[in-house]
Amino acid sequence: MKYSRLMRERIQRVNVLFKELGYEVFDNSGDEASYIAGFEGGDGAAGEFYIDVDNKFLEIAYTFAFPLETSEFLQRRLVDMLKICYEFGCYINISKEDEISFSVFSKIYFAGLNFYSLKETLKDFNLCINAVKDAVDIHTENEDQEI
């Protein structure tokens, strides 16, 4: 794929920073104007990040997917989920098609992007994801084994 010089610099910078923070970056895709990659840390923290040539920020996302049958349960938990996202400075998107998708986003402007700013943003983002998991009673296999 042929990226502009600016996009190549952004992609390289973001990939290096994620790796320096101990995350594995994988499954990159996109087109000339965008770049999408997944990431995962040794602690199980995961998500995707997006770089768009027209935007001046890096966007980090994590998506929860629920079956449609859980809509009443999610409606009861929605206010708590929104409060959690607000508390950690994240924003959300909810969609309902074949399933209910609840996506949590954080972003950081490229002008302020460095090791420490990304580290702190990811810390808050991961705390938010874990708090939302707790709010909807999602537990990983490792957590279930400890109980």
mmCIF file of C-alpha atoms in Angstrom:
data_model
loop_
_atom_site.group_PDB
_atom_site.id
_atom_site.type_symbol
_atom_site.label_atom_id
_atom_site.label_comp_id
_atom_site.label_asym_id
_atom_site.label_seq_id
_atom_site.Cartn_x
_atom_site.Cartn_y
_atom_site.Cartn_z
ATOM 1 C CA MET A 1 0.000 0.000 0.000
ATOM 2 C CA LYS A 2 1.295 3.427 -0.852
ATOM 3 C CA TYR A 3 0.958 5.851 2.043
ATOM 4 C CA SER A 4 1.827 9.514 2.051
ATOM 5 C CA ARG A 5 4.951 10.557 3.953
ATOM 6 C CA LEU A 6 2.811 11.871 6.817
ATOM 7 C CA MET A 7 0.897 8.583 7.108
ATOM 8 C CA ARG A 8 4.106 6.516 7.025
ATOM 9 C CA GLU A 9 5.563 8.654 9.823
ATOM 10 C CA ARG A 10 2.404 8.347 11.929
ATOM 11 C CA ILE A 11 2.159 4.592 11.403
ATOM 12 C CA GLN A 12 5.790 4.030 12.286
ATOM 13 C CA ARG A 13 5.610 6.288 15.334
ATOM 14 C CA VAL A 14 2.480 4.600 16.713
ATOM 15 C CA ASN A 15 3.772 1.073 16.077
ATOM 16 C CA VAL A 16 7.082 1.848 17.800
ATOM 17 C CA LEU A 17 5.339 3.388 20.821
ATOM 18 C CA PHE A 18 2.973 0.433 21.232
ATOM 19 C CA LYS A 19 5.893 -1.984 21.039
ATOM 20 C CA GLU A 20 7.914 0.070 23.540
ATOM 21 C CA LEU A 21 4.955 -0.165 25.918
ATOM 22 C CA GLY A 22 5.000 -3.965 25.610
ATOM 23 C CA TYR A 23 2.101 -4.459 23.226
ATOM 24 C CA GLU A 24 2.103 -6.737 20.221
ATOM 25 C CA VAL A 25 0.705 -5.038 17.110
ATOM 26 C CA PHE A 26 -0.987 -7.261 14.511
ATOM 27 C CA ASP A 27 -3.480 -7.534 11.657
ATOM 28 C CA ASN A 28 -2.873 -4.163 10.105
ATOM 29 C CA SER A 29 -5.160 -3.110 7.280
ATOM 30 C CA GLY A 30 -6.627 -0.038 5.686
ATOM 31 C CA ASP A 31 -6.269 1.922 2.502
ATOM 32 C CA GLU A 32 -4.167 4.892 1.389
ATOM 33 C CA ALA A 33 -6.029 7.211 3.748
ATOM 34 C CA SER A 34 -6.337 4.991 6.817
ATOM 35 C CA TYR A 35 -4.517 2.393 8.885
ATOM 36 C CA ILE A 36 -6.102 -0.040 11.350
ATOM 37 C CA ALA A 37 -4.236 -2.474 13.580
ATOM 38 C CA GLY A 38 -5.002 -4.596 16.601
ATOM 39 C CA PHE A 39 -2.910 -4.683 19.737
ATOM 40 C CA GLU A 40 -2.557 -6.944 22.725
ATOM 41 C CA GLY A 41 -0.519 -6.684 25.878
ATOM 42 C CA GLY A 42 0.960 -9.409 28.020
ATOM 43 C CA ASP A 43 -1.634 -8.553 30.677
ATOM 44 C CA GLY A 44 -4.511 -9.366 28.290
ATOM 45 C CA ALA A 45 -5.321 -5.743 27.450
ATOM 46 C CA ALA A 46 -6.354 -5.526 23.816
ATOM 47 C CA GLY A 47 -8.081 -3.381 21.234
ATOM 48 C CA GLU A 48 -7.575 -1.674 17.911
ATOM 49 C CA PHE A 49 -6.157 1.639 16.865
ATOM 50 C CA TYR A 50 -7.004 3.790 13.885
ATOM 51 C CA ILE A 51 -4.945 6.350 12.023
ATOM 52 C CA ASP A 52 -6.697 8.453 9.413
ATOM 53 C CA VAL A 53 -4.834 10.874 7.157
ATOM 54 C CA ASP A 54 -7.554 13.526 7.592
ATOM 55 C CA ASN A 55 -7.549 13.403 11.404
ATOM 56 C CA LYS A 56 -4.971 14.791 13.757
ATOM 57 C CA PHE A 57 -5.398 12.105 16.391
ATOM 58 C CA LEU A 58 -4.833 8.435 17.088
ATOM 59 C CA GLU A 59 -8.049 6.647 17.980
ATOM 60 C CA ILE A 60 -8.050 3.571 20.230
ATOM 61 C CA ALA A 61 -11.107 1.301 20.393
ATOM 62 C CA TYR A 62 -12.500 -1.804 22.040
ATOM 63 C CA THR A 63 -15.832 -3.333 21.033
ATOM 64 C CA PHE A 64 -18.144 -5.467 23.124
ATOM 65 C CA ALA A 65 -20.615 -7.619 21.165
ATOM 66 C CA PHE A 66 -23.794 -8.935 22.767
ATOM 67 C CA PRO A 67 -26.610 -11.110 21.414
ATOM 68 C CA LEU A 68 -29.872 -9.293 20.746
ATOM 69 C CA GLU A 69 -31.525 -11.311 23.519
ATOM 70 C CA THR A 70 -29.503 -9.341 26.096
ATOM 71 C CA SER A 71 -31.035 -5.974 25.171
ATOM 72 C CA GLU A 72 -33.138 -5.638 28.355
ATOM 73 C CA PHE A 73 -30.145 -6.537 30.528
ATOM 74 C CA LEU A 74 -27.969 -3.991 28.700
ATOM 75 C CA GLN A 75 -30.627 -1.290 29.009
ATOM 76 C CA ARG A 76 -30.548 -1.742 32.791
ATOM 77 C CA ARG A 77 -26.726 -1.451 32.773
ATOM 78 C CA LEU A 78 -26.450 1.343 30.190
ATOM 79 C CA VAL A 79 -26.379 4.292 32.609
ATOM 80 C CA ASP A 80 -23.581 2.653 34.607
ATOM 81 C CA MET A 81 -21.648 1.914 31.416
ATOM 82 C CA LEU A 82 -21.991 5.531 30.271
ATOM 83 C CA LYS A 83 -20.864 6.859 33.654
ATOM 84 C CA ILE A 84 -17.811 4.594 33.574
ATOM 85 C CA CYS A 85 -16.801 5.784 30.115
ATOM 86 C CA TYR A 86 -17.247 9.419 31.143
ATOM 87 C CA GLU A 87 -15.186 8.884 34.302
ATOM 88 C CA PHE A 88 -12.236 7.586 32.282
ATOM 89 C CA GLY A 89 -12.515 10.169 29.498
ATOM 90 C CA CYS A 90 -13.725 7.721 26.876
ATOM 91 C CA TYR A 91 -16.619 8.013 24.490
ATOM 92 C CA ILE A 92 -18.894 5.341 23.061
ATOM 93 C CA ASN A 93 -20.866 4.154 20.099
ATOM 94 C CA ILE A 94 -23.787 1.736 20.319
ATOM 95 C CA SER A 95 -25.284 -0.039 17.330
ATOM 96 C CA LYS A 96 -27.898 -2.732 16.957
ATOM 97 C CA GLU A 97 -28.014 -4.907 13.871
ATOM 98 C CA ASP A 98 -27.433 -8.667 14.017
ATOM 99 C CA GLU A 99 -26.009 -8.070 17.491
ATOM 100 C CA ILE A 100 -25.615 -5.214 19.926
ATOM 101 C CA SER A 101 -22.209 -3.569 19.647
ATOM 102 C CA PHE A 102 -20.946 -1.287 22.391
ATOM 103 C CA SER A 103 -17.667 0.339 21.355
ATOM 104 C CA VAL A 104 -15.470 2.308 23.729
ATOM 105 C CA PHE A 105 -13.053 4.863 22.257
ATOM 106 C CA SER A 106 -10.213 7.036 23.441
ATOM 107 C CA LYS A 107 -8.080 9.359 21.395
ATOM 108 C CA ILE A 108 -4.851 11.233 21.638
ATOM 109 C CA TYR A 109 -3.656 14.010 19.381
ATOM 110 C CA PHE A 110 -0.506 13.324 17.385
ATOM 111 C CA ALA A 111 0.978 16.668 18.485
ATOM 112 C CA GLY A 112 1.082 15.373 22.079
ATOM 113 C CA LEU A 113 1.761 11.718 21.321
ATOM 114 C CA ASN A 114 4.788 10.349 23.119
ATOM 115 C CA PHE A 115 5.650 7.326 25.255
ATOM 116 C CA TYR A 116 4.217 8.755 28.483
ATOM 117 C CA SER A 117 1.042 10.246 27.001
ATOM 118 C CA LEU A 118 0.194 6.980 25.232
ATOM 119 C CA LYS A 119 1.024 5.004 28.376
ATOM 120 C CA GLU A 120 -1.370 7.118 30.470
ATOM 121 C CA THR A 121 -4.079 7.076 27.801
ATOM 122 C CA LEU A 122 -3.862 3.285 27.537
ATOM 123 C CA LYS A 123 -3.900 2.958 31.327
ATOM 124 C CA ASP A 124 -7.179 4.897 31.553
ATOM 125 C CA PHE A 125 -8.572 3.110 28.491
ATOM 126 C CA ASN A 126 -7.796 -0.335 29.939
ATOM 127 C CA LEU A 127 -9.243 0.629 33.338
ATOM 128 C CA CYS A 128 -12.400 1.754 31.539
ATOM 129 C CA ILE A 129 -12.679 -1.512 29.596
ATOM 130 C CA ASN A 130 -12.243 -3.566 32.777
ATOM 131 C CA ALA A 131 -14.828 -1.464 34.631
ATOM 132 C CA VAL A 132 -17.341 -1.921 31.784
ATOM 133 C CA LYS A 133 -16.648 -5.680 31.856
ATOM 134 C CA ASP A 134 -17.409 -5.674 35.579
ATOM 135 C CA ALA A 135 -20.589 -3.649 35.015
ATOM 136 C CA VAL A 136 -21.921 -6.247 32.589
ATOM 137 C CA ASP A 137 -20.495 -9.207 34.519
ATOM 138 C CA ILE A 138 -18.012 -10.305 31.854
ATOM 139 C CA HIS A 139 -15.165 -12.393 33.230
ATOM 140 C CA THR A 140 -12.252 -13.906 31.364
ATOM 141 C CA GLU A 141 -11.340 -17.576 31.699
ATOM 142 C CA ASN A 142 -8.357 -16.704 33.919
ATOM 143 C CA GLU A 143 -10.545 -14.731 36.308
ATOM 144 C CA ASP A 144 -13.082 -17.572 36.441
ATOM 145 C CA GLN A 145 -10.366 -20.066 37.325
ATOM 146 C CA GLU A 146 -9.194 -17.973 40.261
ATOM 147 C CA ILE A 147 -12.622 -17.917 41.902
#
